[in-house]
Coordinates of C-alpha atoms in Angstrom, one line a residue:
X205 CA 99.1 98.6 142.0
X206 CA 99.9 100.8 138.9
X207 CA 99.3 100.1 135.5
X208 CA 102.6 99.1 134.7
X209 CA 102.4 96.3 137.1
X210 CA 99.0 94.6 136.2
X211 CA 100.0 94.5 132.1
X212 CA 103.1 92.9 133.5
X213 CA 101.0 90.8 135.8
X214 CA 98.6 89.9 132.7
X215 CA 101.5 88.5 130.6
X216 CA 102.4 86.2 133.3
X217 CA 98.6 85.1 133.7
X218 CA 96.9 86.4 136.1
X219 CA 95.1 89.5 134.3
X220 CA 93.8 87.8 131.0
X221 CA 91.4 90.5 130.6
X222 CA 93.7 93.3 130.7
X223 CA 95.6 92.2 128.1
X224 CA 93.1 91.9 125.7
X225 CA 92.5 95.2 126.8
X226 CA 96.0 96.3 126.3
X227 CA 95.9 94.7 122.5
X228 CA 93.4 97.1 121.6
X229 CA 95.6 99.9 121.8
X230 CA 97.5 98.6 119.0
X231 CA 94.5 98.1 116.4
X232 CA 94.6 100.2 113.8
X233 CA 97.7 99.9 111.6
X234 CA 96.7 96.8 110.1
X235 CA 93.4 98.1 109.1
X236 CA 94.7 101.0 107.5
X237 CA 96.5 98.4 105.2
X238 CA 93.8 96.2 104.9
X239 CA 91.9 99.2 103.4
X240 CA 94.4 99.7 100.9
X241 CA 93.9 95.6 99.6
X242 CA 90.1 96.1 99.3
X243 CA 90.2 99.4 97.2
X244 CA 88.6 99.9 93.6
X245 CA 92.1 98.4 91.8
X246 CA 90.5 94.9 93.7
X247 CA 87.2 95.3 92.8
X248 CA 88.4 95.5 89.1
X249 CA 91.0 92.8 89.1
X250 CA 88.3 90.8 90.8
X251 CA 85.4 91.0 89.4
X252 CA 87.5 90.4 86.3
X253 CA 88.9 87.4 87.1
X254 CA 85.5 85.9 88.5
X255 CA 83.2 87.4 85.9
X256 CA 86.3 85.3 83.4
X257 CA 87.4 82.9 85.4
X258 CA 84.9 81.3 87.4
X259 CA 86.5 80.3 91.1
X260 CA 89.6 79.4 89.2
X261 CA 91.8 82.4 90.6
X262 CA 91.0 82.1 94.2
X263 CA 94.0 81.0 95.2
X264 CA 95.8 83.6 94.0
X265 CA 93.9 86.0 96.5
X266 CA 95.4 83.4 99.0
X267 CA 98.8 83.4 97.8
X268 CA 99.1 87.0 97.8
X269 CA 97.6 87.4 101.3
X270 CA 100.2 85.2 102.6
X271 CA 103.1 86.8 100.8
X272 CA 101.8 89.9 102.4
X273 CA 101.8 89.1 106.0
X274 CA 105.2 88.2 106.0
X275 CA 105.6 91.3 104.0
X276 CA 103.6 93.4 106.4
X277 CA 104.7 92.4 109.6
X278 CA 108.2 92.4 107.8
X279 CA 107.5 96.5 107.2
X280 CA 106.1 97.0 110.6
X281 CA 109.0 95.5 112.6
X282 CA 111.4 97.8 111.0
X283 CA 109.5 100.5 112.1
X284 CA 108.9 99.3 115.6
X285 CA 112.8 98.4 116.3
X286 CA 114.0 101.9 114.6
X287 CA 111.5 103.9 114.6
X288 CA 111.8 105.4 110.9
X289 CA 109.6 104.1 108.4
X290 CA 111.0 102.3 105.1
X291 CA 111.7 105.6 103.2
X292 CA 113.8 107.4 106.5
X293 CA 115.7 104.3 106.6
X294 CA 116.5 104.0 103.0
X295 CA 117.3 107.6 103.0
X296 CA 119.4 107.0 106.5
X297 CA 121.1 103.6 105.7
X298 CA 121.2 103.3 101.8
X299 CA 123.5 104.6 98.7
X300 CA 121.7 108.1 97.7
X301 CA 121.0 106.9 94.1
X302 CA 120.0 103.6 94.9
X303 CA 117.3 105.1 97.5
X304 CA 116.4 107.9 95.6
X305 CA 115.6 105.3 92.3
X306 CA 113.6 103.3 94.3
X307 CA 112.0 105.6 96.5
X308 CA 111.2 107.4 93.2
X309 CA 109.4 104.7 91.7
X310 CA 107.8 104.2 95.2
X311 CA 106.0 108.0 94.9
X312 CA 104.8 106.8 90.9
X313 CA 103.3 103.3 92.3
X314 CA 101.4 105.8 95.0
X315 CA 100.0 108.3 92.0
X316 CA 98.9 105.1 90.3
X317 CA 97.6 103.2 93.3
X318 CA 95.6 106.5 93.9
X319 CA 94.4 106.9 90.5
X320 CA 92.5 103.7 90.9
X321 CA 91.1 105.0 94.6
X322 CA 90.0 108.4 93.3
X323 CA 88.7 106.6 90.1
X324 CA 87.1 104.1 91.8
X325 CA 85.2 106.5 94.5
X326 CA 84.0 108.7 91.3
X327 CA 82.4 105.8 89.4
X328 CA 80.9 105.0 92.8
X329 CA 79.6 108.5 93.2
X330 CA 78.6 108.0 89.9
X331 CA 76.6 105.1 90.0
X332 CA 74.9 106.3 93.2
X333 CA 73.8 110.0 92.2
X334 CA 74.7 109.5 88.3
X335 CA 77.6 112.4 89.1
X336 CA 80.1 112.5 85.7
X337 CA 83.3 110.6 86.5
X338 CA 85.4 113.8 86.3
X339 CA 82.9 115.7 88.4
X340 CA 83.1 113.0 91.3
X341 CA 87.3 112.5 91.3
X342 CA 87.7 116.4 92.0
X343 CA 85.0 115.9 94.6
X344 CA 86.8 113.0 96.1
X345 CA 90.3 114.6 95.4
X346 CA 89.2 117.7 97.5
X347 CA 87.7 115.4 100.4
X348 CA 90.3 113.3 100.8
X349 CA 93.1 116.4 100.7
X350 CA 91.0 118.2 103.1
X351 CA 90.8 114.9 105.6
X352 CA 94.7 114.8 105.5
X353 CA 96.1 117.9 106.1
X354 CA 92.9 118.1 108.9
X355 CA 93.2 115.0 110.9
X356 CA 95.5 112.6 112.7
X357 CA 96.3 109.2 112.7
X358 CA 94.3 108.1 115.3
X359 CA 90.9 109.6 113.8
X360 CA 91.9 108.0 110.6
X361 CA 92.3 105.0 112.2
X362 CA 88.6 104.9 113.5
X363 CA 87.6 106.3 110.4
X364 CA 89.3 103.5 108.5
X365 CA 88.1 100.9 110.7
X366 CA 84.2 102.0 110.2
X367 CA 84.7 101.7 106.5
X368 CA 86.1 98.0 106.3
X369 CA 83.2 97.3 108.7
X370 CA 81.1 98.6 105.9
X371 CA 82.6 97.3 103.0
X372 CA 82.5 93.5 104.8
X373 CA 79.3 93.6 105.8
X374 CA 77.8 95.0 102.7
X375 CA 79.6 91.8 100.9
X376 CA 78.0 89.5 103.4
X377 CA 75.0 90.7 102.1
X378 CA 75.8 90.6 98.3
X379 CA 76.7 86.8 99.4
X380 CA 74.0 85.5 100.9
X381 CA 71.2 86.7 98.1
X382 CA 73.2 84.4 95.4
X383 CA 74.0 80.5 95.6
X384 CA 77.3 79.3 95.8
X385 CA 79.2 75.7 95.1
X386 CA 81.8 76.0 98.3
X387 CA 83.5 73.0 97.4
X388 CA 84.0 74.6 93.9
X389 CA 85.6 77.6 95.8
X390 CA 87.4 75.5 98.5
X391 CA 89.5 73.6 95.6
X392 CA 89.6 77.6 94.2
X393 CA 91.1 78.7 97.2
X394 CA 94.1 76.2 97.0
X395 CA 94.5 74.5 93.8
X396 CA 96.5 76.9 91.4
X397 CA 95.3 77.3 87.9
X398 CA 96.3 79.6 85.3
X399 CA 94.0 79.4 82.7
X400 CA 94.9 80.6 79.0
X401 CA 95.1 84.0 78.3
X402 CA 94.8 84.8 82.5
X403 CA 98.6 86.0 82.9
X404 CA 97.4 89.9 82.9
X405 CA 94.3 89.5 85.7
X406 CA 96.5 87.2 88.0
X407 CA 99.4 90.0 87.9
X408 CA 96.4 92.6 88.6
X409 CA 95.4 90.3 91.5
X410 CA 98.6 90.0 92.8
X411 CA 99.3 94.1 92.2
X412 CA 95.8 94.7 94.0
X413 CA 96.9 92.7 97.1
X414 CA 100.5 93.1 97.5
X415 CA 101.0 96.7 97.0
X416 CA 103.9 98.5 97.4
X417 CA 102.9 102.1 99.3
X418 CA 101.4 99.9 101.7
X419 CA 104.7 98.3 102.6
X420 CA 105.7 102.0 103.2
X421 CA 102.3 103.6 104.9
X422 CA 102.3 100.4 107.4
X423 CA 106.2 100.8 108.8
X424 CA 105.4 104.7 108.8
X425 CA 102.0 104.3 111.1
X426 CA 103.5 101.8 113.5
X427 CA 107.0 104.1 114.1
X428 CA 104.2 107.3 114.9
X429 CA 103.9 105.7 118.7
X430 CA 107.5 105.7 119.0
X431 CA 108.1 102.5 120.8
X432 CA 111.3 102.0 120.3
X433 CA 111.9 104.8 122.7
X434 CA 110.1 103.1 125.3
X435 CA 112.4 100.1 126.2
X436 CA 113.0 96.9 124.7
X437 CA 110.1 94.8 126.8
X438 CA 107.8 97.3 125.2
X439 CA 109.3 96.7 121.8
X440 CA 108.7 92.9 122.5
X441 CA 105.5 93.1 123.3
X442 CA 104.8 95.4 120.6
X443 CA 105.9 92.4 118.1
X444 CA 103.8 90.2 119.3
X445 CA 100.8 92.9 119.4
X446 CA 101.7 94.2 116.2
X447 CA 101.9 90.5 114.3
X448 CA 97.9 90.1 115.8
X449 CA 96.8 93.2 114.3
X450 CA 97.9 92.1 110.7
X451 CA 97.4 88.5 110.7
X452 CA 93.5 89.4 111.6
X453 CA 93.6 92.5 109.3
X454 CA 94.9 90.5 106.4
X455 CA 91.9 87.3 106.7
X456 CA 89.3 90.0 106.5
X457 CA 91.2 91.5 103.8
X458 CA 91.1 87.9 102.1
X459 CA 87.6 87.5 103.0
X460 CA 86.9 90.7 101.2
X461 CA 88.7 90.1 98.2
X462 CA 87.7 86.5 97.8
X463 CA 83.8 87.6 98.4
X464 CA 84.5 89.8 95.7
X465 CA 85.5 86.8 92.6
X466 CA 83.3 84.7 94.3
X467 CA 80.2 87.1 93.7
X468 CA 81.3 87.6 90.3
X469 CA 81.6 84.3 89.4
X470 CA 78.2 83.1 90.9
X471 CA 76.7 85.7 89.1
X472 CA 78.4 86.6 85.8
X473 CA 80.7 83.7 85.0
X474 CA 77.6 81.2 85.1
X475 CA 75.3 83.4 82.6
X476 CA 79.4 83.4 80.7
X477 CA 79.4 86.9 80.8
X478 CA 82.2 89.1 80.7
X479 CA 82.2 92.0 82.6
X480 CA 84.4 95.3 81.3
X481 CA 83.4 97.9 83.8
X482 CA 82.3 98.6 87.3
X483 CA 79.1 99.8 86.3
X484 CA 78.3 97.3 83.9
X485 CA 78.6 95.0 87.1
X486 CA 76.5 97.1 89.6
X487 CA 73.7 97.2 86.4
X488 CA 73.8 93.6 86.0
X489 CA 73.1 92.8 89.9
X490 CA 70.3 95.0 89.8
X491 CA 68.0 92.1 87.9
X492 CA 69.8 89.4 89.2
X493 CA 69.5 90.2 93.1
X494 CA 67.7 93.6 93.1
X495 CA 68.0 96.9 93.5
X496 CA 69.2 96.9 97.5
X497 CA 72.1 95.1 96.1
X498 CA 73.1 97.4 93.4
X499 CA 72.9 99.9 95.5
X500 CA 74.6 98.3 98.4
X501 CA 77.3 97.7 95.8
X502 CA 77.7 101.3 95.0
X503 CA 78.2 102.6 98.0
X504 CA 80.7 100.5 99.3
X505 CA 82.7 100.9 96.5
X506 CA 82.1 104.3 97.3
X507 CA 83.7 103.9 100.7
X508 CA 86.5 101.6 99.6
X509 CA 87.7 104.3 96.8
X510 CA 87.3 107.0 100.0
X511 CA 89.4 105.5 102.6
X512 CA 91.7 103.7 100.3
X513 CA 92.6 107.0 98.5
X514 CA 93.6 108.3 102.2
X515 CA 95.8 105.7 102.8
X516 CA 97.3 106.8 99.2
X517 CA 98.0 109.9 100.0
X518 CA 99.4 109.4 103.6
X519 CA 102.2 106.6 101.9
X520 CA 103.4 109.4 99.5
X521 CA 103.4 111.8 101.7
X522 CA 105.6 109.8 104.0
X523 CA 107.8 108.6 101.2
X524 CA 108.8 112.3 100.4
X525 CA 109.3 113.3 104.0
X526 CA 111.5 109.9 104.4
X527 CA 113.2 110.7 101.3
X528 CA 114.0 114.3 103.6
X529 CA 114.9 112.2 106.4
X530 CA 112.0 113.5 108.0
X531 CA 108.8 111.5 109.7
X532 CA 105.2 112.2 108.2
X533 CA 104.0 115.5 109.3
X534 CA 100.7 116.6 108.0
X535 CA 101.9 119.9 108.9
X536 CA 105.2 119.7 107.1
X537 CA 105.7 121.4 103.9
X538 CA 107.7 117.9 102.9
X539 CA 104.6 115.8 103.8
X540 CA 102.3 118.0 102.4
X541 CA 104.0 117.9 98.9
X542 CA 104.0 114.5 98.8
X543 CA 100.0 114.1 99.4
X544 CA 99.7 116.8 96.6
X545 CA 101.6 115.2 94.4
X546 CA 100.2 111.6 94.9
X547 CA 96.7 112.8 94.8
X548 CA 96.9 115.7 92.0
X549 CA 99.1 113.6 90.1
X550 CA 96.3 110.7 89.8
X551 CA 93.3 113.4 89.3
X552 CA 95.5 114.7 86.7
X553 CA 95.5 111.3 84.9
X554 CA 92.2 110.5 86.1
X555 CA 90.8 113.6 84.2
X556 CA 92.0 112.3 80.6
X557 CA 91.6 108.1 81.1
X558 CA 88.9 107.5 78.6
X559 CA 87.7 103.7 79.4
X560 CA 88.2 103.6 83.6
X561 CA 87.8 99.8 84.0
X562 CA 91.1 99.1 81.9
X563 CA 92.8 102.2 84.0
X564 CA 92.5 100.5 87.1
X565 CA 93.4 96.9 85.4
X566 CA 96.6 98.5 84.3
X567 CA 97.2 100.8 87.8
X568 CA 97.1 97.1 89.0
X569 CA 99.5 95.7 87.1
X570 CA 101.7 98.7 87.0
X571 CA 102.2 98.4 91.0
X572 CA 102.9 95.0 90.8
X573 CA 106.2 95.4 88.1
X574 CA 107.2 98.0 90.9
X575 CA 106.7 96.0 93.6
X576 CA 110.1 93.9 93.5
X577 CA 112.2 97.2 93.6
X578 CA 110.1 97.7 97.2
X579 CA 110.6 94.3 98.6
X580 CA 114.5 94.3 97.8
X581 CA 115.1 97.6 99.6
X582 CA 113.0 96.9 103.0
X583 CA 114.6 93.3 102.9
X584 CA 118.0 95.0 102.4
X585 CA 117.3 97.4 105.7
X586 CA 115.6 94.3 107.5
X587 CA 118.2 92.0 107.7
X588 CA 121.1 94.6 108.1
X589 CA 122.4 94.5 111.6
X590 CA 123.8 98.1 111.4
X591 CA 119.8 98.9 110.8
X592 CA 118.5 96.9 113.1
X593 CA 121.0 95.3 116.2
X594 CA 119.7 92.2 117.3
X595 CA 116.3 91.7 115.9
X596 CA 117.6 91.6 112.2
X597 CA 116.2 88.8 110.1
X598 CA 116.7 85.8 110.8
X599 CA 117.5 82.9 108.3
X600 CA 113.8 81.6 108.1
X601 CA 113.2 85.5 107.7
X602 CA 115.1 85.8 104.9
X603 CA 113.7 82.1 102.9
X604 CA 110.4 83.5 103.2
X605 CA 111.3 87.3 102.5
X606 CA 113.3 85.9 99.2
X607 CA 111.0 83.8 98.1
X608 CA 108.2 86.0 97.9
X609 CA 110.4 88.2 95.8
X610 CA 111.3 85.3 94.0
X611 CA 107.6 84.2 93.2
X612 CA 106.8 88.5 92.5
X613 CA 109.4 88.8 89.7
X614 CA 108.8 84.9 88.1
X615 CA 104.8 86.6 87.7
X616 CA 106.2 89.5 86.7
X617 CA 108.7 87.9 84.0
X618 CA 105.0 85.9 83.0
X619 CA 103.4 89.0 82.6
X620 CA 105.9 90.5 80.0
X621 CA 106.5 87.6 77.9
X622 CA 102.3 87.4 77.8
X623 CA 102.1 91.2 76.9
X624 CA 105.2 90.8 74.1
X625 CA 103.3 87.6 72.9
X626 CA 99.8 89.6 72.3
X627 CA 101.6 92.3 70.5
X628 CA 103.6 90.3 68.0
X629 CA 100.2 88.6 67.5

């Protein structure tokens, strides 16, 4: 019996074990995503808003999870059923100056999402050997160049994977030194609360978690196997495979993020104290729950600004190749520019930021006002039958696609009138 026939076999039943075999192949594109939720942007945004907050803003972690499996999943079936990622198809299917505007804004949202990475993996460094901040980003900067142009997609993947791991474990452990009220941060995770003067860490929140160059790096990976050139049952099952991957990818992401308010609040919002910088939170946690967890917290925010700032790089790189109407090719001079320009672009800025903690707030909240622009256009390809035959959006597709942008822009629209409010002040 080949191979072919016993995966066909399992889906009818009689070979449960080598389908969850045969999912396994298909792990790894939703944690390279996930990686790029639990970066240093997060830990700012969230230790903000539980060091202010209290467990008040949980539920925005939820709400932005859940816009961003549909959004995901939304990404990574256009790149199953055509196999081109979000920027080829723009490129392919779109008006040039409509594409080129948004896909333009798409490569500034991946300079700033990287400057939090590289910024974040510095203070890390930082914090762990006392390395200056500029010393450690051209460190990191370097690495994470040198892991790009030398590595594929699959070693990423594993590499990726081994860091979440980490990063989730090493929160377990933060967790279970410090007491917490769950039914405090039950009500958190579902009762939504926007507490005066809040408007600017929700929109970081939201930015942190729904980010555009993940919407980009996610339909780029999956369209790498080429599936679509395998047949339709294999695009089927891809779906389903492919929708498994991120719904389990994005919980650990929302375990991840909500472990990190959660620690924040059980620690610094109880002793009502506001915390204004990464390393003002990993010095506080040293006398609170000892040095193992300061340094535990150090080096995984080490590991998150590592692997995060790879999945940076790889989403501009594939936007600039896309906008060539060519796929991500580390060994393409179009690919290439666009990691060099994603990553040197946020060292640049990175070398003259003076106060890092309110650089990544605002990286946050600077990916989130471009987020809309990102949504539109892959919504636009998604349910355009020309782009993609017969598994275009459906209506229920569409509610949920439009809501979500709906909900994006109202924050968004929130965020301004806060920001014009403060400055008329």
């Amino acid at each position: 019996m080949n191979l072919r026939t016993r995966i066909q076999k399992s889906f009818n039943g009689h070979t449960p074990r080598l389908q969850a075999l045969e999912l396994l192949k298909y792990i790894g594109p939703g944690f390279l995503v996930t990686v790029g939720f639990i970066d240093p942007g997060n830990w700012a945004s969230n230790v903000a808003a539980g060091s202010l907050y209290g467990y008040r803003l949980l539920w925005m972690v939820t709400l932005s999870t859940l816009m961003l499996i549909v959004l995901q999943h939304n990404a990574a079936h256009l790149g199953i059923v055509t196999g081109l990622c979000i920027s080829e198809a723009a490129t392919k299917f779109m008006r040039p100056w409509f594409a080129r505007l948004v896909l333009g804004s798409a490569v500034a949202a991946c300079i700033s999402t990287a400057l939090a990475e590289i910024m974040g993996a510095a203070i890390g460094l930082n914090l762990l050997f006392k390395l200056p901040l500029r010393i450690g980003a051209i460190l990191v900067s370097a690495a994470v160049i040198w892991l790009l142009l030398s590595n594929g997609y699959r070693r990423i993947e594993k590499l990726i994977i081994a860091f979440v791991s980490l990063i989730g474990l090493s929160f377990l452990y933060e967790l279970s030194l410090v007491r917490i009220p769950w039914a405090e941060v039950a009500t958190g995770w579902v009762t939504p609360a926007i507490p005066l003067g809040s408007i600017p860490v929700i929109m970081s929140v939201l930015g942190a978690v729904v980010m555009p160059h993940n919407l980009f790096l996610h339909s780029e990976i999956i369209q790498s196997r080429q599936l679509n050139q395998k047949g339709a049952d294999v695009i089927e099952k891809q779906l389903r495979f492919e929708f498994v991957d991120t719904l389990n990818s994005m919980v650990i992401g929302w375990a991840i993020n909500s472990s990190m308010i959660i620690l924040a609040a059980a620690t610094f919002f109880v002793s009502r104290t506001a915390v204004t910088e990464l390393g003002q939170a990993q010095a506080m946690l040293q006398p609170m729950l000892g040095r193992a967890a300061a340094i535990v917290f150090g080096g995984a925010l080490l590991m998150a600004g590592l692997s995060s700032s790879v999945t940076a790089g790889m989403a501009g790189g594939s936007i600039v190749a896309g906008m060539s109407g060519e796929p991500y090719d580390p060994s393409d001079n179009h690919t290439r520019l666009g990691i060099m320009i994603t990553l040197l672009g946020a060292l640049l800025i990175t070398l003259v930021i003076t106060n890092p903690f309110k650089g990544l707030i605002f990286s946050q909240i600077a990916l989130s006002i471009q987020l809309p622009w990102t949504i539109v256009l892959q919504i636009l390809l998604t349910s355009n039958p020309r782009v993609m035959g017969k598994y275009v959006n459906t209506i229920l597709d569409r509610v949920f696609l439009w809501t979500t942008t709906v909900v994006v822009s109202g924050l968004n629209v929130l965020l301004l009138v806060d920001t014009l409010r403060n400055l008329l002040r």
